[in-house]
Amino acid sequence: MEHLELFFKSIFIDNMVFATFLGMCSYLAVSKKVSTAIGLGAAVIFVMAITVPLNWLLDTYLLQDGALAWLGEEYAQYDLSFLSFIMFIATIATMVQLVEIVVEKFSPSLYNSLGIFLPLIAVNCAILGGSLFMQSREIPTLGLALNYGISSGIGWFLAILAIAAIREKIRYSNVPAPLRGLGITFIITGLMAIGFMSFGGMLTGGDEEKKEDKTAVVKTEAQVQELANNSKVIK
Amino acid sequence: MGLLPKKDAKLITDPLLDNNPITIQVLGICSALAITAELKASIVMAVAVMAVLAIGNVVISLLRNVIPSKIRIIVQLVVVAALVIVVDLILKAFAYELSKTLSVFVGLIITNCIIMGRFEAFALANTPWRSFLDGIGNAAGYGLILIIVGFFRELLGSGTLFGIPVLGDPIEKTGVYAFGYENNGFMLLAPMALITLGIIIWVQRSRNESLIED
């Protein structure tokens, strides 16, 4: 249930593009044709499914306050979380390179369809944003982190696919000249984002009180986790 | 701009209007829009990007003859990430509340396409001083758009500027509220940032027809 909830939440409610504007640059630059949009979208899902769990491991066993406790008591006092930006981006950049090499070696046909997009992805804000949100929302387990990576990627894929289809059609419409191209794309994206906001009530049934209850539970769970960590540290 | 030779002054003034990084080059939209619901956050973000871009441009420009072109992306990412960590720690030390509002978007300056874009397009091929000016100019162009969007969203959305009410009191019905004006809460939501930006592009391209696409 927890998994299903996170899955739909990250695709529709917290959609990368429409709710947090991540990956807008490549979203605008590569959405002129549906076929290229599918290629880039698939590459994003693929890379996020790898980097988010990897960064979760890094965060949990290396960077968080007290995360080094597994090395021994004297390491428990260190808090390396200020290094997370540089660690995350280094992981992403190297993983993208690695994935590119592996895919090229073992599946030339996949490489031909994904290949040119992979370098673009290292600097796609959606990828780093996924890892940073994973950290700030305190996703509790590795399984959920994997789920979060895949579902945020799917959300991004849906968004770029939709805008590419609309842009292919809008070429035949009579748009005011100064709005053509970028301007109308922004406005359409805004309207799509308003549409996606209607998914907001999906998980709570529009019942605000229930939603608050849920966040309270999650918070206490996080606190329990923290307490458990602390007690580990004390031991 | 009397202080600078004409060629250098152009580096600063060009990105403000006719070659604006957001509306013309389509760079740096990623982290720009989510934080523009308040004017104060927009200004802090603009200043942070300016610091990172200007210093990063100088560093990359100094290193431009040493970096092997094959690994330049990773080198650039490391330089930006280091600068962003400094900015993040400074924000946490001196403006903790604001750094909470900006949350992950400070970290996302790393993948702000404006920064990588300027490194690739300018700093790798120019001297440090010119790169510095280019960094300041582009960050100013980026900041200008952020501040315009932030200004309208905060003014129309909550009737305040920098958190100070400028249109009167909505509860006691003073100022413009006495005439039945209501705050448009919709302006505070994420999608309106996109639509505001679309309108800015519309105005800009109507004024300068050479910028029209197709």
Coordinates of C-alpha atoms in Angstrom, one line a residue, chain A residues 17-26 28-29 32 82-86 89-90 93-94 97 119 122-126 128-129 132-133 136 167 171 176-183 186-187 189-191 193-194 197, chain B residues 22-24 26-31 33-34 70 73-74 77-78 81-82 84-85 88-89 103-108 110-113 116 153 186 189-195 197-199 201-202 205-206 212-214:
Chain A
V17 CA 7.6 19.0 -14.3
F18 CA 4.2 20.3 -13.3
A19 CA 4.6 20.6 -9.5
T20 CA 8.3 21.4 -9.1
F21 CA 9.5 22.6 -12.5
L22 CA 12.4 20.2 -12.6
G23 CA 14.1 19.3 -15.9
M24 CA 12.4 22.3 -17.6
C25 CA 15.4 23.0 -19.9
S26 CA 15.5 19.7 -21.7
L28 CA 11.5 22.7 -23.6
A29 CA 14.5 21.9 -25.8
K32 CA 9.6 19.4 -30.7
F82 CA 27.1 19.3 3.7
L83 CA 28.9 17.1 1.1
S84 CA 25.7 15.7 -0.3
F85 CA 25.5 18.1 -3.3
I86 CA 29.0 17.2 -4.6
I89 CA 26.3 15.1 -8.6
A90 CA 29.5 13.1 -8.9
A93 CA 27.8 12.1 -13.6
T94 CA 29.8 8.9 -13.2
Q97 CA 29.1 7.7 -18.1
P119 CA 25.2 13.0 -21.9
A122 CA 23.9 14.5 -16.4
V123 CA 22.9 18.1 -16.2
N124 CA 19.1 17.5 -16.2
C125 CA 17.8 19.1 -13.0
A126 CA 15.1 16.3 -12.7
L128 CA 19.6 15.7 -9.2
G129 CA 16.3 17.0 -8.0
L132 CA 17.7 15.9 -3.3
F133 CA 13.9 15.4 -2.8
S136 CA 14.7 16.0 2.1
R167 CA 3.6 21.0 -29.9
R171 CA 2.2 24.0 -35.5
P176 CA -0.1 35.3 -32.3
A177 CA 3.4 35.8 -33.8
P178 CA 5.2 37.0 -30.7
L179 CA 3.9 34.0 -28.7
R180 CA 5.0 31.4 -31.3
G181 CA 7.5 28.8 -30.1
L182 CA 8.6 29.4 -26.5
G183 CA 5.8 31.6 -25.3
F186 CA 5.1 28.1 -21.4
I187 CA 1.4 29.0 -21.3
T189 CA 2.6 24.0 -19.7
G190 CA 1.0 26.3 -17.2
L191 CA -2.5 25.1 -18.2
A193 CA 0.0 22.1 -14.6
I194 CA -3.4 23.5 -13.5
M197 CA -3.4 20.0 -9.7
Chain B
I22 CA 15.7 32.8 -19.8
T23 CA 13.4 34.2 -22.4
I24 CA 15.8 33.9 -25.5
V26 CA 15.9 29.1 -22.8
L27 CA 18.4 28.3 -20.1
G28 CA 18.0 28.1 -16.3
I29 CA 14.3 27.7 -16.1
C30 CA 14.5 24.7 -14.0
S31 CA 15.2 26.2 -10.6
L33 CA 10.1 29.2 -11.3
A34 CA 9.3 27.3 -8.2
K70 CA 36.9 14.7 -22.5
I73 CA 31.7 18.2 -17.9
I74 CA 32.8 16.5 -14.6
L77 CA 30.2 20.0 -12.2
V78 CA 32.7 19.7 -9.4
A81 CA 29.0 21.9 -6.7
A82 CA 31.8 23.3 -4.5
V84 CA 27.0 25.9 -4.3
I85 CA 28.0 24.2 -1.1
D88 CA 24.2 26.9 0.8
L89 CA 26.2 27.0 4.1
S103 CA 14.9 24.0 0.2
V104 CA 16.4 21.8 -2.5
F105 CA 16.4 24.7 -5.1
V106 CA 19.7 26.0 -3.8
G107 CA 21.2 22.6 -4.5
L108 CA 19.6 22.7 -7.9
I110 CA 24.3 23.0 -9.7
T111 CA 22.2 21.7 -12.6
N112 CA 20.9 25.1 -13.6
C113 CA 21.6 25.0 -17.3
M116 CA 26.9 24.9 -17.6
R153 CA 3.1 37.0 -8.2
F186 CA -4.1 31.5 -7.8
L189 CA 0.4 28.4 -7.2
A190 CA 3.1 26.9 -9.3
P191 CA 1.4 27.0 -12.8
M192 CA 1.0 30.8 -12.7
A193 CA 4.7 31.2 -12.8
L194 CA 4.8 29.6 -16.2
I195 CA 1.9 31.7 -17.5
L197 CA 6.7 34.0 -17.9
G198 CA 4.8 33.3 -21.1
I199 CA 3.3 36.8 -20.9
I201 CA 8.0 36.6 -23.5
W202 CA 4.9 37.8 -25.4
R205 CA 8.8 39.8 -28.5
S206 CA 6.0 42.2 -29.4
I212 CA 10.0 36.1 -33.1
E213 CA 10.5 32.4 -33.9
D214 CA 9.6 30.7 -37.2

